[in-house]
Tab-separated table of C-alpha atoms and ligand atoms in Angstrom:
chain	number	residue	atom	x	y	z
A	1	UNK	CA	1.917	-8.020	24.785
A	2	UNK	CA	-1.024	-5.839	23.565
A	3	UNK	CA	-4.239	-6.566	25.341
A	4	UNK	CA	-7.613	-5.257	24.235
A	5	UNK	CA	-9.384	-4.709	27.509
A	6	UNK	CA	-12.455	-3.087	25.858
A	7	UNK	CA	-13.046	-6.214	23.615
A	8	UNK	CA	-12.331	-8.526	26.615
A	9	UNK	CA	-15.142	-6.743	28.479
A	10	UNK	CA	-17.551	-7.009	25.532
A	11	UNK	CA	-16.834	-10.749	25.410
A	12	UNK	CA	-17.288	-11.190	29.117
A	13	UNK	CA	-13.641	-12.418	29.472
A	14	UNK	CA	-12.685	-12.457	33.114
A	15	UNK	CA	-9.233	-11.392	34.250
A	16	UNK	CA	-6.436	-10.689	31.899
A	17	UNK	CA	-3.228	-12.345	30.736
A	18	UNK	CA	-1.222	-9.833	32.784
A	19	UNK	CA	-2.672	-11.207	35.978
A	20	UNK	CA	-3.469	-14.729	34.945
A	21	UNK	CA	-0.383	-16.635	33.697
A	22	UNK	CA	-2.577	-19.505	32.412
A	23	UNK	CA	-4.279	-17.085	30.080
A	24	UNK	CA	-0.950	-15.761	28.823
A	25	UNK	CA	0.140	-19.315	28.207
A	26	UNK	CA	-3.023	-19.951	26.224
A	27	UNK	CA	-2.673	-16.730	24.126
A	28	UNK	CA	0.976	-17.655	23.490
A	29	UNK	CA	-0.218	-21.002	22.154
A	30	UNK	CA	1.589	-23.091	24.777
A	31	UNK	CA	-1.364	-24.716	26.427
A	32	UNK	CA	-5.144	-24.633	25.734
A	33	UNK	CA	-7.615	-22.681	27.810
A	34	UNK	CA	-9.664	-24.910	30.154
A	35	UNK	CA	-12.483	-26.518	28.241
A	36	UNK	CA	-11.023	-25.536	24.946
A	37	UNK	CA	-10.276	-28.255	22.255
A	38	UNK	CA	-8.156	-26.420	19.684
A	39	UNK	CA	-8.730	-27.296	15.978
A	40	UNK	CA	-7.534	-26.174	12.687
A	41	UNK	CA	-10.307	-25.777	10.039
A	42	UNK	CA	-9.902	-26.677	6.525
A	43	UNK	CA	-10.755	-24.582	3.468
A	44	UNK	CA	-9.990	-24.110	-0.183
A	45	UNK	CA	-10.212	-20.923	-2.255
A	46	UNK	CA	-9.472	-19.014	-5.428
A	47	UNK	CA	-6.255	-17.082	-5.035
A	48	UNK	CA	-5.965	-14.381	-7.671
A	49	UNK	CA	-8.503	-16.293	-9.690
A	50	UNK	CA	-6.843	-19.733	-9.525
A	51	UNK	CA	-8.493	-22.471	-7.643
A	52	UNK	CA	-6.473	-24.026	-4.835
A	53	UNK	CA	-8.194	-27.143	-3.488
A	54	UNK	CA	-6.686	-26.871	-0.006
A	55	UNK	CA	-5.333	-23.692	1.528
A	56	UNK	CA	-5.617	-23.601	5.232
A	57	UNK	CA	-5.792	-23.134	8.004
A	58	UNK	CA	-2.010	-23.358	7.883
A	59	UNK	CA	-1.223	-20.858	10.549
A	60	UNK	CA	-4.424	-20.448	12.540
A	61	UNK	CA	-5.754	-22.530	15.361
A	62	UNK	CA	-9.327	-22.200	16.533
A	63	UNK	CA	-9.366	-22.219	20.389
A	64	UNK	CA	-13.112	-22.560	20.307
A	65	UNK	CA	-16.402	-20.626	20.201
A	66	UNK	CA	-17.043	-18.076	22.852
A	67	UNK	CA	-20.484	-17.091	24.111
A	68	UNK	CA	-20.806	-13.566	25.459
A	69	UNK	CA	-23.060	-12.804	28.430
A	70	UNK	CA	-25.686	-11.564	25.966
A	71	UNK	CA	-25.549	-14.742	24.035
A	72	UNK	CA	-23.469	-13.665	20.973
A	73	UNK	CA	-21.268	-16.319	19.606
A	74	UNK	CA	-17.657	-15.735	18.454
A	75	UNK	CA	-14.790	-17.784	17.232
A	76	UNK	CA	-11.537	-17.192	19.143
A	77	UNK	CA	-8.512	-17.996	17.021
A	78	UNK	CA	-4.746	-17.807	17.406
A	79	UNK	CA	-2.880	-16.742	14.271
A	80	UNK	CA	0.743	-17.678	14.113
A	81	UNK	CA	0.774	-20.351	16.915
A	82	UNK	CA	2.630	-23.001	14.831
A	83	UNK	CA	2.010	-25.661	12.234
A	84	UNK	CA	-1.269	-27.414	11.752
A	85	UNK	CA	-2.450	-30.352	9.687
A	86	UNK	CA	-2.949	-27.856	6.748
A	87	UNK	CA	0.316	-25.962	6.933
A	88	UNK	CA	1.593	-27.415	3.608
A	89	UNK	CA	5.215	-27.215	4.645
A	90	UNK	CA	4.850	-23.738	6.070
A	91	UNK	CA	5.993	-22.981	9.657
A	92	UNK	CA	2.543	-21.840	10.871
A	93	UNK	CA	4.153	-18.833	12.456
A	94	UNK	CA	3.942	-15.122	11.932
A	95	UNK	CA	6.464	-12.312	12.234
A	96	UNK	CA	5.492	-9.547	14.599
A	97	UNK	CA	4.944	-7.036	11.674
A	98	UNK	CA	1.769	-8.648	10.256
A	99	UNK	CA	0.418	-9.220	13.714
A	100	UNK	CA	0.833	-5.538	14.682
A	101	UNK	CA	-0.710	-4.461	11.265
A	102	UNK	CA	-3.738	-6.757	11.896
A	103	UNK	CA	-4.134	-5.568	15.443
A	104	UNK	CA	-3.953	-1.853	14.696
A	105	UNK	CA	-5.912	-1.820	11.412
A	106	UNK	CA	-8.686	-4.260	12.511
A	107	UNK	CA	-9.363	-2.367	15.701
A	108	UNK	CA	-9.361	0.971	13.701
A	109	UNK	CA	-11.846	-0.494	11.192
A	110	UNK	CA	-14.109	-1.572	14.066
A	111	UNK	CA	-14.029	1.964	15.472
A	112	UNK	CA	-14.838	3.280	11.933
A	113	UNK	CA	-17.950	1.181	12.046
A	114	UNK	CA	-16.824	-1.396	9.463
A	115	UNK	CA	-17.803	-5.035	10.148
A	116	UNK	CA	-14.538	-6.783	10.888
A	117	UNK	CA	-12.761	-9.502	12.741
A	118	UNK	CA	-11.146	-8.049	15.943
A	119	UNK	CA	-7.963	-8.399	17.852
A	120	UNK	CA	-8.001	-9.395	21.482
A	121	UNK	CA	-4.322	-9.788	22.033
A	122	UNK	CA	-0.835	-9.724	20.395
A	123	UNK	CA	1.827	-11.693	22.204
A	124	UNK	CA	5.445	-11.817	21.136
A	125	UNK	CA	6.781	-15.351	21.196
A	126	UNK	CA	10.467	-14.565	21.828
A	127	UNK	CA	11.209	-16.961	18.973
A	128	UNK	CA	12.668	-15.882	15.659
A	129	UNK	CA	10.752	-16.415	12.492
A	130	UNK	CA	12.756	-16.847	9.295
A	131	UNK	CA	11.425	-14.985	6.200
A	132	UNK	CA	13.611	-12.822	3.870
A	133	UNK	CA	15.287	-11.879	7.114
A	134	UNK	CA	15.020	-13.173	10.672
A	135	UNK	CA	12.107	-11.482	12.387
A	136	UNK	CA	10.742	-11.675	15.844
A	137	UNK	CA	7.657	-13.958	15.969
A	138	UNK	CA	4.288	-13.034	17.474
A	139	UNK	CA	0.799	-14.473	17.779
A	140	UNK	CA	-2.480	-12.608	17.307
A	141	UNK	CA	-5.632	-13.630	19.051
A	142	UNK	CA	-8.338	-12.995	16.543
A	143	UNK	CA	-12.110	-12.827	17.307
A	144	UNK	CA	-14.696	-13.138	14.585
A	145	UNK	CA	-18.363	-13.796	14.321
A	146	UNK	CA	-17.053	-16.987	12.637
A	147	UNK	CA	-14.251	-17.940	10.332
A	148	UNK	CA	-16.564	-19.658	7.824
A	149	UNK	CA	-15.325	-18.475	4.409
A	150	UNK	CA	-16.540	-18.819	0.835
A	151	UNK	CA	-13.424	-21.066	0.658
A	152	UNK	CA	-14.926	-23.262	3.455
A	153	UNK	CA	-17.984	-23.892	1.336
A	154	UNK	CA	-15.709	-24.387	-1.761
A	155	UNK	CA	-13.695	-27.122	-0.002
A	156	UNK	CA	-16.690	-29.138	0.957
A	157	UNK	CA	-18.557	-28.542	-2.432
A	158	UNK	CA	-15.510	-29.480	-4.524
A	159	UNK	CA	-13.633	-31.993	-2.364
A	160	UNK	CA	-16.362	-33.690	-0.211
A	161	UNK	CA	-19.702	-32.898	-1.862
A	162	UNK	CA	-22.888	-34.775	-0.909
A	163	UNK	CA	-24.557	-34.189	2.341
A	164	UNK	CA	-21.657	-32.403	3.981
A	165	UNK	CA	-22.064	-29.175	1.938
A	166	UNK	CA	-25.784	-29.224	2.985
A	167	UNK	CA	-24.878	-29.652	6.646
A	168	UNK	CA	-22.309	-26.796	6.468
A	169	UNK	CA	-24.852	-24.530	4.761
A	170	UNK	CA	-27.498	-25.255	7.330
A	171	UNK	CA	-24.955	-24.500	10.052
A	172	UNK	CA	-23.853	-21.267	8.411
A	173	UNK	CA	-27.451	-20.016	8.086
A	174	UNK	CA	-28.402	-21.001	11.649
A	175	UNK	CA	-25.276	-19.250	12.973
A	176	UNK	CA	-25.323	-16.073	10.924
A	177	UNK	CA	-28.731	-15.490	9.472
A	178	UNK	CA	-31.326	-16.747	12.001
A	179	UNK	CA	-32.079	-13.229	13.089
A	180	UNK	CA	-32.476	-12.018	9.546
A	181	UNK	CA	-34.954	-14.905	8.872
A	182	UNK	CA	-36.832	-14.134	12.063
A	183	UNK	CA	-37.078	-10.445	11.007
A	184	UNK	CA	-38.408	-11.451	7.610
A	185	UNK	CA	-35.360	-10.030	5.801
A	186	UNK	CA	-34.361	-13.323	4.242
A	187	UNK	CA	-36.296	-16.268	2.833
A	188	UNK	CA	-36.374	-19.401	5.039
A	189	UNK	CA	-37.505	-22.134	2.750
A	190	UNK	CA	-34.063	-23.078	1.251
A	191	UNK	CA	-30.882	-22.617	3.273
A	192	UNK	CA	-28.689	-22.304	0.202
A	193	UNK	CA	-30.860	-19.414	-1.112
A	194	UNK	CA	-30.920	-17.788	2.252
A	195	UNK	CA	-27.137	-18.023	2.474
A	196	UNK	CA	-26.554	-16.582	-0.957
A	197	UNK	CA	-29.021	-13.765	-0.450
A	198	UNK	CA	-27.618	-12.985	3.036
A	199	UNK	CA	-23.974	-13.008	1.894
A	200	UNK	CA	-24.885	-10.843	-1.066
A	201	UNK	CA	-26.412	-8.246	1.260
A	202	UNK	CA	-23.411	-8.365	3.641
A	203	UNK	CA	-20.870	-7.938	0.849
A	204	UNK	CA	-22.699	-5.116	-0.811
A	205	UNK	CA	-22.725	-3.082	2.392
A	206	UNK	CA	-19.193	-4.029	3.442
A	207	UNK	CA	-17.502	-3.132	0.187
A	208	UNK	CA	-19.425	0.112	-0.135
A	209	UNK	CA	-17.974	1.141	3.279
A	210	UNK	CA	-14.455	0.159	2.197
A	211	UNK	CA	-14.765	2.280	-0.891
A	212	UNK	CA	-15.843	5.396	0.779
A	213	UNK	CA	-12.986	5.185	3.379
A	214	UNK	CA	-10.387	4.584	0.699
A	215	UNK	CA	-9.574	1.198	2.185
A	216	UNK	CA	-7.838	-1.296	-0.115
A	217	UNK	CA	-8.033	-4.855	1.240
A	218	UNK	CA	-5.313	-6.170	-1.049
A	219	UNK	CA	-6.069	-9.924	-1.125
A	220	UNK	CA	-9.768	-10.466	-1.855
A	221	UNK	CA	-9.378	-14.185	-2.492
A	222	UNK	CA	-12.413	-16.329	-1.792
A	223	UNK	CA	-10.847	-17.687	1.232
A	224	UNK	CA	-10.569	-14.151	2.604
A	225	UNK	CA	-14.276	-13.551	2.282
A	226	UNK	CA	-16.249	-14.388	5.369
A	227	UNK	CA	-19.847	-15.493	5.142
A	228	UNK	CA	-20.648	-13.381	8.131
A	229	UNK	CA	-19.604	-10.232	6.123
A	230	UNK	CA	-16.795	-9.157	8.393
A	231	UNK	CA	-13.517	-7.948	6.969
A	232	UNK	CA	-10.827	-10.458	7.480
A	233	UNK	CA	-7.166	-10.984	6.742
A	234	UNK	CA	-5.330	-7.747	7.113
A	235	UNK	CA	-2.359	-8.649	4.938
A	236	UNK	CA	-1.132	-5.997	2.480
A	237	UNK	CA	-4.222	-3.795	3.168
A	238	UNK	CA	-3.806	-0.037	3.140
A	239	UNK	CA	-5.829	3.151	3.298
A	240	UNK	CA	-5.226	5.732	0.642
A	241	UNK	CA	-3.675	8.932	1.732
A	242	UNK	CA	-3.928	11.113	-1.403
A	243	UNK	CA	-6.876	10.115	-3.604
A	244	UNK	CA	-5.853	7.798	-6.289
A	245	UNK	CA	-8.678	6.177	-8.282
A	246	UNK	CA	-6.360	3.187	-9.190
A	247	UNK	CA	-4.942	2.683	-5.721
A	248	UNK	CA	-3.185	-0.623	-5.288
A	249	UNK	CA	-0.506	-1.214	-2.670
A	250	UNK	CA	0.085	-4.963	-2.525
A	251	UNK	CA	3.497	-6.009	-3.698
A	252	UNK	CA	2.069	-9.333	-5.018
A	253	UNK	CA	-0.832	-7.817	-6.903
A	254	UNK	CA	1.059	-6.967	-10.073
A	255	UNK	CA	-1.988	-6.889	-12.317
A	256	UNK	CA	-4.040	-4.722	-9.950
A	257	UNK	CA	-6.729	-7.352	-9.697
A	258	UNK	CA	-7.520	-6.164	-6.094
A	259	UNK	CA	-6.985	-2.438	-6.683
A	260	UNK	CA	-9.450	-0.036	-5.043
A	261	UNK	CA	-11.795	0.445	-7.974
A	262	UNK	CA	-12.062	-3.325	-8.570
A	263	UNK	CA	-13.149	-4.295	-5.133
A	264	UNK	CA	-16.943	-4.206	-5.751
A	265	UNK	CA	-16.595	-6.261	-8.943
A	266	UNK	CA	-14.316	-8.778	-7.185
A	267	UNK	CA	-16.723	-9.277	-4.352
A	268	UNK	CA	-19.510	-9.837	-6.970
A	269	UNK	CA	-17.243	-12.393	-8.571
A	270	UNK	CA	-16.593	-14.111	-5.262
A	271	UNK	CA	-20.364	-14.289	-4.713
A	272	UNK	CA	-20.676	-16.057	-8.029
A	273	UNK	CA	-18.114	-18.530	-6.896
A	274	UNK	CA	-20.267	-19.178	-3.696
A	275	UNK	CA	-23.370	-19.554	-5.958
A	276	UNK	CA	-21.707	-22.138	-8.070
A	277	UNK	CA	-20.974	-24.246	-5.028
A	278	UNK	CA	-24.551	-23.977	-3.830
A	279	UNK	CA	-26.243	-24.901	-7.198
A	280	UNK	CA	-27.032	-28.599	-6.254
A	281	UNK	CA	-28.726	-27.398	-3.063
A	282	UNK	CA	-30.832	-24.616	-4.552
A	283	UNK	CA	-33.187	-26.806	-6.802
A	284	UNK	CA	-33.210	-30.299	-8.126
A	285	UNK	CA	-33.762	-28.943	-11.541
A	286	UNK	CA	-30.354	-27.700	-12.838
A	287	UNK	CA	-31.826	-25.024	-15.035
A	288	UNK	CA	-34.135	-23.586	-12.347
A	289	UNK	CA	-31.227	-23.702	-9.863
A	290	UNK	CA	-29.014	-21.671	-12.184
A	291	UNK	CA	-31.836	-19.140	-12.804
A	292	UNK	CA	-32.417	-18.645	-9.063
A	293	UNK	CA	-28.708	-18.237	-8.342
A	294	UNK	CA	-28.254	-15.817	-11.202
A	295	UNK	CA	-31.162	-13.684	-9.959
A	296	UNK	CA	-29.636	-13.577	-6.541
A	297	UNK	CA	-26.076	-12.607	-7.587
A	298	UNK	CA	-27.461	-10.074	-10.144
A	299	UNK	CA	-28.814	-8.110	-7.152
A	300	UNK	CA	-25.314	-7.294	-6.048
A	301	UNK	CA	-24.571	-4.230	-8.226
A	302	UNK	CA	-27.854	-2.467	-7.297
A	303	UNK	CA	-27.474	-3.387	-3.620
A	304	UNK	CA	-23.904	-2.017	-3.666
A	305	UNK	CA	-24.893	1.082	-5.455
A	306	UNK	CA	-27.680	1.861	-2.931
A	307	UNK	CA	-25.332	1.581	-0.016
A	308	UNK	CA	-22.594	3.578	-1.769
A	309	UNK	CA	-25.018	6.358	-2.489
A	310	UNK	CA	-26.069	6.431	1.079
A	311	UNK	CA	-22.574	6.711	2.301
A	312	UNK	CA	-21.734	9.404	-0.196
A	313	UNK	CA	-24.905	11.378	0.698
A	314	UNK	CA	-23.939	11.238	4.393
A	315	UNK	CA	-20.257	12.109	3.728
A	316	UNK	CA	-21.122	14.956	1.399
A	317	UNK	CA	-23.907	16.450	3.599
A	318	UNK	CA	-26.609	15.796	1.097
A	319	UNK	CA	-30.166	14.751	2.013
A	320	UNK	CA	-29.987	12.095	-0.750
A	321	UNK	CA	-28.253	11.610	-4.118
A	322	UNK	CA	-30.215	12.119	-7.248
A	323	UNK	CA	-29.062	11.603	-10.823
A	324	UNK	CA	-28.443	15.306	-11.193
A	325	UNK	CA	-25.855	15.073	-8.312
A	326	UNK	CA	-23.684	12.534	-10.253
A	327	UNK	CA	-21.718	15.259	-12.132
A	328	UNK	CA	-21.080	17.296	-9.034
A	329	UNK	CA	-19.744	14.194	-7.167
A	330	UNK	CA	-17.636	13.121	-10.050
A	331	UNK	CA	-15.994	16.592	-10.256
A	332	UNK	CA	-15.130	16.348	-6.543
A	333	UNK	CA	-13.390	13.031	-7.146
A	334	UNK	CA	-11.644	14.412	-10.241
A	335	UNK	CA	-10.344	17.399	-8.186
A	336	UNK	CA	-9.154	15.123	-5.446
A	337	UNK	CA	-7.319	12.929	-8.072
A	338	UNK	CA	-5.862	15.891	-10.057
A	339	UNK	CA	-4.631	17.687	-6.936
A	340	UNK	CA	-3.610	14.486	-5.205
A	341	UNK	CA	-5.644	15.678	-2.150
A	342	UNK	CA	-5.621	13.607	0.917
A	343	UNK	CA	-9.002	11.790	0.666
A	344	UNK	CA	-9.751	11.682	4.306
A	345	UNK	CA	-8.882	15.265	4.985
A	346	UNK	CA	-10.687	16.550	1.836
A	347	UNK	CA	-13.969	14.975	3.074
A	348	UNK	CA	-13.334	16.276	6.593
A	349	UNK	CA	-12.662	19.722	5.224
A	350	UNK	CA	-16.195	19.761	3.710
A	351	UNK	CA	-17.497	18.603	7.118
A	352	UNK	CA	-15.774	21.472	8.893
A	353	UNK	CA	-16.993	24.120	6.471
A	354	UNK	CA	-20.494	22.669	6.493
A	355	UNK	CA	-20.570	22.880	10.249
A	356	UNK	CA	-18.786	26.342	10.514
A	357	UNK	CA	-16.073	24.672	12.546
A	358	UNK	CA	-13.058	25.049	10.335
A	359	UNK	CA	-11.538	27.744	12.503
A	360	UNK	CA	-11.965	25.636	15.641
A	361	UNK	CA	-10.303	22.549	14.289
A	362	UNK	CA	-6.627	21.726	13.591
A	363	UNK	CA	-7.598	21.090	9.966
A	364	UNK	CA	-6.177	24.367	8.385
A	365	UNK	CA	-2.672	23.297	9.654
A	366	UNK	CA	-3.164	20.059	8.008
A	367	UNK	CA	-4.968	20.581	4.804
A	368	UNK	CA	-4.860	23.502	2.293
A	369	UNK	CA	-7.796	23.546	0.010
A	370	UNK	CA	-6.725	24.411	-3.585
A	371	UNK	CA	-8.589	27.006	-5.632
A	372	UNK	CA	-10.334	24.197	-7.716
A	373	UNK	CA	-11.804	22.742	-4.477
A	374	UNK	CA	-12.873	26.067	-3.136
A	375	UNK	CA	-14.624	26.773	-6.464
A	376	UNK	CA	-16.263	23.463	-6.356
A	377	UNK	CA	-17.395	24.010	-2.759
A	378	UNK	CA	-19.477	26.968	-3.953
A	379	UNK	CA	-21.521	24.698	-6.286
A	380	UNK	CA	-21.741	22.089	-3.497
A	381	UNK	CA	-23.136	24.695	-1.079
A	382	UNK	CA	-25.757	25.693	-3.633
A	383	UNK	CA	-26.775	22.101	-3.842
A	384	UNK	CA	-26.830	21.745	-0.137
A	385	UNK	CA	-29.176	24.734	0.010
A	386	UNK	CA	-31.754	22.477	-1.688
A	387	UNK	CA	-31.516	19.843	1.064
A	388	UNK	CA	-34.738	18.813	2.672
A	389	UNK	CA	-34.882	17.822	6.330
A	390	UNK	CA	-33.031	18.804	9.469
A	391	UNK	CA	-29.806	20.630	8.579
A	392	UNK	CA	-28.209	19.773	11.934
A	393	UNK	CA	-28.865	16.074	11.453
A	394	UNK	CA	-27.232	16.230	8.039
A	395	UNK	CA	-24.092	18.002	9.386
A	396	UNK	CA	-24.035	15.482	12.252
A	397	UNK	CA	-24.078	12.618	9.702
A	398	UNK	CA	-21.082	14.191	8.071
A	399	UNK	CA	-19.199	14.308	11.367
A	400	UNK	CA	-20.127	10.650	11.993
A	401	UNK	CA	-18.994	9.350	8.553
A	402	UNK	CA	-15.864	11.473	7.795
A	403	UNK	CA	-13.061	10.416	10.053
A	404	UNK	CA	-10.289	12.675	11.249
A	405	UNK	CA	-7.947	9.745	12.043
A	406	UNK	CA	-7.432	6.568	10.018
A	407	UNK	CA	-4.562	4.054	10.448
A	408	UNK	CA	-2.446	5.510	7.768
A	409	UNK	CA	0.269	3.420	6.284
A	410	UNK	CA	3.042	5.472	7.775
A	411	UNK	CA	1.575	5.109	11.182
A	412	UNK	CA	1.185	1.344	10.833
A	413	UNK	CA	4.739	1.129	9.513
A	414	UNK	CA	6.011	3.096	12.568
A	415	UNK	CA	4.048	0.816	14.837
A	416	UNK	CA	5.694	-2.265	13.178
A	417	UNK	CA	9.123	-0.795	13.378
A	418	UNK	CA	8.699	-0.006	17.066
A	419	UNK	CA	7.297	-3.429	17.812
A	420	UNK	CA	10.283	-5.103	16.230
A	421	UNK	CA	12.310	-3.128	18.814
A	422	UNK	CA	10.087	-4.225	21.571
A	423	UNK	CA	8.536	-0.853	22.118
A	424	UNK	CA	4.764	-0.888	22.606
A	425	UNK	CA	3.812	2.406	24.229
A	426	UNK	CA	3.367	4.354	21.025
A	427	UNK	CA	1.389	1.535	19.557
A	428	UNK	CA	-0.964	1.539	22.558
A	429	UNK	CA	-1.379	5.308	21.974
A	430	UNK	CA	-2.101	4.772	18.264
A	431	UNK	CA	-4.722	2.095	19.012
A	432	UNK	CA	-6.282	4.302	21.701
A	433	UNK	CA	-6.366	7.384	19.344
A	434	UNK	CA	-7.777	5.219	16.531
A	435	UNK	CA	-10.711	4.117	18.765
A	436	UNK	CA	-12.321	7.644	18.407
A	437	UNK	CA	-11.924	8.299	14.749
A	438	UNK	CA	-14.601	10.889	14.154
A	439	UNK	CA	-13.453	13.516	16.737
A	440	UNK	CA	-10.682	16.037	17.099
A	441	UNK	CA	-8.380	15.833	20.040
A	442	UNK	CA	-5.503	17.882	21.257
A	443	UNK	CA	-2.260	16.881	19.573
A	444	UNK	CA	-4.121	15.397	16.569
A	445	UNK	CA	-1.567	16.835	14.132
A	446	UNK	CA	0.551	13.730	14.793
A	447	UNK	CA	-2.296	11.306	14.072
A	448	UNK	CA	-4.272	13.084	11.384
A	449	UNK	CA	-1.633	14.494	9.137
A	450	UNK	CA	-0.756	12.832	5.798
A	451	UNK	CA	2.710	11.308	5.480
A	452	UNK	CA	5.695	13.377	4.516
A	453	UNK	CA	7.438	12.466	1.236
A	454	UNK	CA	9.917	10.203	2.953
A	455	UNK	CA	7.326	8.578	5.222
A	456	UNK	CA	5.018	7.611	2.365
A	457	UNK	CA	4.418	3.848	2.041
A	458	UNK	CA	3.503	2.891	-1.503
A	459	UNK	CA	4.022	-0.944	-1.301
A	460	UNK	CA	2.718	-3.295	1.321
A	461	UNK	CA	3.542	-6.937	1.883
A	462	UNK	CA	1.296	-9.847	3.001
A	463	UNK	CA	3.895	-11.108	5.492
A	464	UNK	CA	3.078	-14.787	5.338
B	501	LIG	P1	-3.212	-15.548	3.480
B	501	LIG	O1	-2.425	-14.687	2.677
B	501	LIG	O2	-3.007	-15.282	4.942
B	501	LIG	O3	-4.646	-15.597	3.141
B	501	LIG	O4	-2.630	-17.017	3.321
B	501	LIG	C1	-3.184	-17.946	2.534
B	501	LIG	C2	-2.990	-19.313	3.185
B	501	LIG	O5	-1.646	-19.709	3.266
B	501	LIG	C3	-3.543	-19.277	4.622
B	501	LIG	O6	-4.828	-19.721	4.643
B	501	LIG	C4	-2.634	-20.278	5.360
B	501	LIG	O7	-3.175	-21.481	5.524
B	501	LIG	C5	-1.392	-20.396	4.451
B	501	LIG	N1	-0.210	-19.780	5.222
B	501	LIG	C6	0.148	-18.496	5.153
B	501	LIG	N2	1.294	-18.297	5.936
B	501	LIG	C7	1.496	-19.619	6.408
B	501	LIG	C8	2.615	-20.063	7.297
B	501	LIG	N3	3.566	-19.319	7.757
B	501	LIG	N4	2.619	-21.382	7.635
B	501	LIG	C9	1.670	-22.160	7.119
B	501	LIG	N5	0.662	-21.778	6.276
B	501	LIG	C10	0.656	-20.447	5.991
B	502	LIG	MG1	-6.242	-15.773	4.509
């Protein structure tokens, strides 16, 4: 079993499954927690652009909502605990591989500052799960702000309609956007408008963060897009090692629909699907409703761009990004692509030279800057000389946005291989190291280095 004590403390969870057998029974899906009434929630969704009127939850069981001592509300869900009313003939179970992937990557994403569902526990069931081969089964305990998806709204809009969509929208707004309304960040007069505007803001920020980290989600179906703006469903997801502007890892994504460069456009598309479901609630007049919805979704590209520029400015040690900086930034990306430079380490190399710390870090052993990058860095330093504001704060922002350690595919793969053999110590160490992704630590060569040729993982599988 993997147990996330840090998250347990944030939730105000008392005890642990190691010392409380009834907790272990609950996290293994054998008996509910006291006061829990497990349910499976229903949703629909567009999978690779095709509408499916009923998708899930086929292998997830909501144990209930959890209120933290400070009053924050979370869903606690078991993934892989067995069939539900929506399993559509599936077994409702999960092999240990996908459970480990989700545990490791979602916790690393959280440490990187990306809004995400989290992993409280991973429990092996001792039961085999039959896929292409027989694999050991496991259950993940997932914690999210909620599991309301675009696909949840789609199900009620397309299959149930009427007042039920309105009730759901009111609920989603009160659960996720009450604070934004109170702060005056979102309009309050129409819940559907509030929801669309709020989700648009969440997605723009979320996907901009994915992009600058080189994270490829892999299955951005509308059922995998949470209204609360957290990353969910760590199926065939992967981080780039060498910078590849067309990066796509998922074995089932043959057209590259969900490739790295397409993620902002796809989240914009997903938003349009949400808007379509909300049309009857936005305005009684169909034309006015469409105009309002269109205006809201049209904000997405500019919102995304603004966040993306902010991330790039921080990561490149620039006070801001002006139009004149566009060519410089493009050349950096071109060099990374042409030289197949490790994206994470290339950004970190800039961070170390900006802070005069290259000689004090293990980076020279991990990353050799080619002549083209060294040349480019001269122009970049000239541009940095024009920065206004506190130089220290700008360097600090670089350190806080350019990770040293990310959950690289070969690390995740090793974790999965070890878990299948019942070995968890190294996985604990990986999770622990990934919790401090912006610092250097002794022994970091193991965690920060790119994969060797034979470790490289180029295809990932969703593991359903
Ligand atoms: P996902 O790729 O995890 O987003 O899967 C899409 C949907 O397929 C999920 O919402 C589940 O309802 C369903 N599903 C995936 N795996 C299983 C399984 N082993 N048993 C039942 N349903 C499943
Ligand atoms: Mg899913």
